[in-house]
Amino acid sequence: MNKRRLLSLGLTLVLSIGVLTGCGSKSEIIEITNVSYDPTREFYEAYNEEFKAYWKEKTDQEVTIVQSHGGSGKQARSVIEGNEADVVTLALAQDITAIEEAGLIEAGWIDEFEKNSSPYTSTIVFLVRSGNPKNIKDWDDLIKDGVEVITPNPKSSGGARWNFLAAWGFADELYGGAQDKITEFITKLYNNVIVLDSGARGSTTTFVENGQGDVLIAWENEAYLSLKEHPDEYEIITPSISILAEPSVAVVDEVTKKRDTAEVASGYISYLYSDAAQRLAGENYYRPSNEEILQEFSNVFDLNSRLITIDDFGGWEEASKEFFVDGALFDQIYSE
């Protein structure tokens, strides 16, 4: 009887453990990695907490989010080279297309989510020191003698490519499309660049913390964050022409299949379009893609500013060939 009782107790214990394990499977901790670009740090720090609470309530599953930041082009290359991102939230569609071409993201990703998989936008502005001592008002002030410019490197930073194209758009209108004069203008601008950091946050550090330069060409959200932290030390200048910067997001399909994280990764991207996340984007100085919520921030953003788009350059494939691939225009006009 004792042996039977021991066997019975043992079986009961095994079954109990199995039941507990089965129940625990719903609330297991799952981890995903978001590989992002430089100026999204503060936004995703807040968004990750919002998403974790949402996902726990929806699925009873706890999620841990590992965050990675750097120059957008450099981040894309890291994913291609083996950095196992479940999702990528990069500065421009071209960087995600490069990951697609490496076989890690399925074709058609740009149509998987709303607004061309761009849940928030930004634009390019100037950050100058209080009082604007160099009287910088527009792009043509950046090519004057004695003006020291800070901007990141278009070879490694997606934000820097938006900077370059915004400046090109201004010069294109100024000179009526005369290519030689436009190229001369852009050459003068980059001759005034004293530090070409690898990413947007590095450039902000150079300008704000290290005190170098007269003007920082910056993401709008990055400029506002600097102004928030140092309200008496800087001013934001909105140029007459800028560009609609559309950061892109995607699920890295091959990684999520391997790690069995496709559902949570897709949920992570989808929730960026929720009202809560859209308002969080606005609070972090990104422009919500939801037009109604964007209007709630009309006292923050200049919604009447004139913005060209990447379509004015024939899309990213054409712009990259003309300006940014090895040996293209940027390499011709700038040498460190």
XYZ file of C-alpha atoms in Angstrom:
336
model
C 0.000 0.000 0.000
C 2.840 2.331 0.833
C 4.398 1.754 -2.585
C 1.056 2.308 -4.294
C 0.503 5.455 -2.276
C 3.948 6.745 -3.174
C 3.351 5.997 -6.842
C -0.044 7.716 -6.668
C 1.414 10.766 -4.988
C 4.224 10.852 -7.536
C 1.799 10.694 -10.453
C -0.351 13.425 -8.907
C 2.712 15.642 -8.525
C 3.757 15.091 -12.136
C 0.260 15.888 -13.391
C 0.114 18.982 -11.208
C 3.414 20.245 -12.573
C 2.167 19.598 -16.095
C -1.021 21.567 -15.451
C 0.922 24.448 -13.932
C 3.370 24.441 -16.820
C 0.500 24.454 -19.322
C -1.163 27.350 -17.540
C 2.105 29.237 -17.433
C 2.580 29.006 -21.192
C 0.084 31.824 -21.737
C 2.063 34.184 -19.537
C 5.558 33.188 -20.639
C 8.015 35.973 -21.318
C 8.820 36.493 -24.986
C 11.621 38.728 -26.230
C 11.802 40.764 -29.425
C 14.452 43.117 -30.757
C 13.723 46.437 -32.438
C 16.639 47.733 -34.499
C 16.015 51.434 -34.984
C 17.855 54.607 -35.943
C 19.421 57.327 -33.815
C 16.747 59.874 -32.799
C 14.000 57.402 -31.841
C 15.524 56.486 -28.485
C 13.195 58.537 -26.302
C 10.092 57.668 -28.305
C 10.643 53.901 -28.190
C 11.629 54.008 -24.537
C 8.123 55.325 -23.853
C 6.379 53.258 -26.549
C 7.856 49.961 -25.355
C 6.280 50.415 -21.927
C 2.940 51.290 -23.539
C 3.096 48.250 -25.818
C 4.099 45.825 -23.068
C 1.042 46.821 -21.028
C -1.217 46.537 -24.089
C 0.152 43.129 -25.097
C -0.103 41.748 -21.562
C -3.737 42.808 -21.346
C -4.530 41.430 -24.797
C -2.706 38.094 -24.647
C -1.640 37.599 -21.009
C 1.863 37.334 -22.421
C 4.774 39.345 -21.088
C 7.112 40.772 -23.687
C 10.628 42.106 -23.279
C 11.895 44.504 -25.940
C 15.571 44.900 -26.716
C 16.320 48.229 -28.358
C 19.196 49.072 -30.715
C 20.018 52.503 -32.148
C 22.542 53.932 -34.611
C 22.842 55.439 -38.060
C 20.005 53.996 -40.153
C 22.169 52.687 -42.982
C 24.601 51.173 -40.513
C 21.727 49.549 -38.613
C 20.344 48.034 -41.810
C 23.746 46.547 -42.621
C 23.982 45.086 -39.127
C 20.695 43.226 -39.666
C 21.871 41.949 -43.038
C 25.089 40.777 -41.396
C 23.327 38.829 -38.639
C 21.904 41.183 -36.004
C 18.657 39.299 -35.338
C 16.014 42.008 -35.385
C 12.390 40.959 -35.105
C 11.337 44.416 -36.290
C 13.172 47.301 -37.898
C 12.090 50.931 -37.505
C 14.511 52.824 -39.727
C 14.903 56.319 -41.130
C 13.925 55.587 -44.716
C 12.353 52.911 -46.892
C 15.560 52.301 -48.810
C 17.280 50.844 -45.742
C 14.461 48.331 -45.266
C 14.504 47.523 -48.980
C 18.183 46.594 -48.582
C 17.184 44.075 -45.893
C 14.448 42.765 -48.201
C 16.977 42.310 -51.010
C 19.146 40.311 -48.610
C 16.248 37.840 -48.317
C 15.212 38.643 -44.731
C 11.987 40.566 -45.384
C 9.248 39.460 -47.757
C 8.449 41.554 -50.820
C 5.553 43.962 -50.445
C 6.480 44.976 -46.892
C 5.794 48.651 -47.627
C 2.101 47.848 -48.138
C 1.784 45.645 -45.073
C 0.935 48.549 -42.775
C -0.839 51.875 -43.277
C 0.675 55.002 -44.844
C 3.344 53.029 -46.727
C 4.431 51.451 -43.431
C 5.313 54.886 -42.061
C 3.396 55.402 -38.791
C 4.928 58.813 -38.098
C 6.824 61.422 -40.103
C 9.221 64.274 -39.495
C 11.024 66.968 -41.442
C 14.370 68.748 -41.464
C 15.037 71.995 -39.596
C 18.002 74.017 -38.329
C 19.059 74.230 -34.697
C 21.063 77.376 -33.932
C 22.447 78.913 -30.783
C 20.380 81.395 -28.806
C 20.164 84.767 -30.509
C 21.075 83.172 -33.849
C 24.467 84.953 -33.967
C 25.117 83.998 -37.622
C 21.607 85.189 -38.643
C 20.755 81.872 -40.295
C 17.309 81.925 -41.883
C 17.471 79.574 -44.877
C 19.625 77.088 -46.755
C 21.604 79.758 -48.615
C 22.917 81.070 -45.290
C 24.633 77.719 -44.737
C 27.027 78.251 -47.655
C 28.342 81.618 -46.434
C 31.979 81.952 -45.443
C 32.564 81.410 -41.759
C 29.387 79.378 -41.089
C 30.238 76.058 -39.455
C 27.688 73.318 -40.209
C 27.065 70.051 -38.355
C 25.258 67.225 -40.169
C 25.714 63.440 -40.241
C 27.176 61.395 -43.074
C 24.730 60.330 -45.839
C 26.791 57.181 -46.352
C 25.799 55.844 -42.920
C 22.836 57.941 -41.763
C 19.348 57.897 -43.222
C 18.573 61.232 -41.617
C 21.575 62.723 -43.371
C 20.108 61.697 -46.715
C 16.929 63.573 -45.925
C 19.138 66.588 -45.022
C 20.971 66.379 -48.333
C 17.793 66.093 -50.393
C 16.109 68.985 -48.579
C 19.106 71.204 -49.376
C 19.098 69.988 -52.977
C 15.399 70.815 -53.308
C 16.044 74.389 -52.157
C 18.953 74.827 -54.581
C 16.958 73.259 -57.406
C 14.292 75.925 -57.061
C 16.801 78.714 -56.464
C 18.661 77.965 -59.706
C 15.743 76.757 -61.798
C 17.111 73.244 -62.148
C 20.583 74.259 -63.405
C 22.593 71.204 -62.382
C 26.013 72.876 -62.330
C 24.817 75.641 -60.000
C 22.937 73.203 -57.765
C 26.031 71.020 -57.466
C 28.166 74.066 -56.691
C 25.699 75.080 -53.955
C 25.732 71.625 -52.337
C 29.529 71.490 -52.586
C 29.842 74.810 -50.737
C 27.446 73.598 -48.066
C 29.443 70.435 -47.385
C 32.691 72.380 -47.487
C 31.288 74.217 -44.455
C 30.612 70.959 -42.592
C 33.209 70.707 -39.835
C 32.104 67.344 -38.376
C 30.382 64.569 -40.314
C 29.181 62.113 -37.674
C 27.920 58.618 -38.499
C 24.412 59.265 -37.174
C 21.942 61.992 -36.241
C 22.328 61.585 -32.473
C 26.107 61.818 -32.839
C 25.680 65.124 -34.667
C 23.399 66.420 -31.941
C 26.022 65.495 -29.350
C 28.687 67.308 -31.374
C 26.577 70.473 -31.603
C 24.833 70.516 -28.225
C 27.169 68.796 -25.792
C 30.528 69.488 -27.427
C 29.635 73.029 -28.493
C 30.921 72.741 -32.064
C 29.399 74.486 -35.068
C 27.004 77.355 -35.707
C 24.084 75.321 -37.039
C 22.894 71.739 -36.805
C 20.866 70.331 -39.707
C 18.506 68.121 -37.729
C 15.408 66.000 -37.604
C 12.570 68.178 -36.327
C 12.004 65.870 -33.360
C 15.694 65.902 -32.473
C 15.781 69.704 -32.551
C 12.729 69.925 -30.288
C 14.271 67.501 -27.793
C 17.392 69.696 -27.616
C 15.236 72.784 -27.141
C 13.240 71.028 -24.409
C 16.414 70.164 -22.516
C 18.088 73.558 -23.082
C 15.287 76.091 -23.636
C 17.516 79.156 -23.192
C 20.433 77.985 -25.302
C 18.994 77.155 -28.730
C 16.466 78.207 -31.348
C 14.771 76.263 -34.142
C 14.788 77.764 -37.633
C 12.351 76.343 -40.206
C 13.749 76.784 -43.741
C 11.548 77.961 -46.605
C 11.710 74.511 -48.205
C 12.234 71.226 -46.410
C 11.295 67.612 -47.014
C 8.693 65.198 -45.689
C 10.833 62.593 -43.947
C 9.043 59.243 -43.769
C 10.669 56.719 -41.432
C 9.661 53.156 -42.310
C 8.873 50.079 -40.230
C 8.753 46.368 -40.999
C 8.718 42.881 -39.532
C 11.887 40.898 -40.301
C 10.114 37.791 -41.525
C 12.982 35.316 -41.580
C 13.980 36.136 -38.003
C 10.441 35.984 -36.621
C 9.836 32.627 -38.304
C 12.956 31.211 -36.703
C 12.226 32.685 -33.285
C 8.441 32.140 -33.406
C 7.826 35.833 -32.739
C 5.803 36.760 -35.832
C 2.584 37.449 -33.935
C 4.085 39.756 -31.320
C 6.339 41.471 -33.871
C 3.380 42.236 -36.118
C 1.440 43.436 -33.088
C 4.323 45.699 -32.114
C 4.249 47.433 -35.512
C 0.443 47.541 -35.742
C 0.109 49.192 -32.345
C 2.220 52.124 -33.567
C -0.946 53.219 -35.399
C -3.126 53.157 -32.284
C -4.385 56.459 -30.914
C -2.281 56.041 -27.784
C 0.906 55.454 -29.754
C 0.142 58.239 -32.213
C -0.209 60.725 -29.359
C 2.977 59.364 -27.830
C 4.752 60.032 -31.132
C 3.469 63.605 -31.115
C 4.606 64.088 -27.532
C 8.071 62.992 -28.660
C 7.951 65.509 -31.538
C 7.249 63.080 -34.361
C 4.336 63.973 -36.609
C 1.512 61.412 -36.212
C 0.346 59.799 -39.451
C -3.235 60.024 -38.158
C -4.333 63.394 -39.534
C -6.839 64.055 -36.769
C -4.279 63.431 -34.055
C -1.677 65.444 -35.983
C -4.006 68.447 -35.743
C -3.879 68.120 -31.956
C -0.210 69.121 -32.256
C -0.715 72.064 -34.609
C 0.613 74.364 -31.891
C 3.893 72.417 -31.968
C 4.493 71.762 -35.665
C 4.345 74.219 -38.534
C 1.809 72.291 -40.577
C 1.848 74.941 -43.316
C 5.554 74.596 -44.060
C 6.455 73.682 -47.636
C 7.673 70.110 -47.899
C 8.983 68.312 -50.958
C 8.913 64.499 -50.971
C 11.119 61.638 -52.074
C 8.828 61.254 -55.091
C 10.217 64.565 -56.368
C 13.501 62.691 -56.799
C 11.955 59.666 -58.526
C 11.872 57.554 -55.345
C 14.667 56.173 -53.235
C 16.138 53.902 -55.879
C 16.736 56.794 -58.263
C 17.880 59.171 -55.521
C 20.350 56.621 -54.218
C 21.867 56.002 -57.646
C 22.265 59.704 -58.333
C 23.512 60.850 -54.951
C 24.540 58.216 -52.445
C 25.921 54.956 -53.857
C 29.687 54.617 -54.048
C 31.025 56.992 -56.663
C 27.788 58.995 -56.928
C 27.474 62.741 -56.427
C 28.091 62.860 -52.689
C 31.389 61.009 -53.078
C 32.341 63.398 -55.878
C 31.754 66.572 -53.871
C 32.918 65.505 -50.427
C 36.132 63.922 -49.250
C 37.075 63.810 -45.594
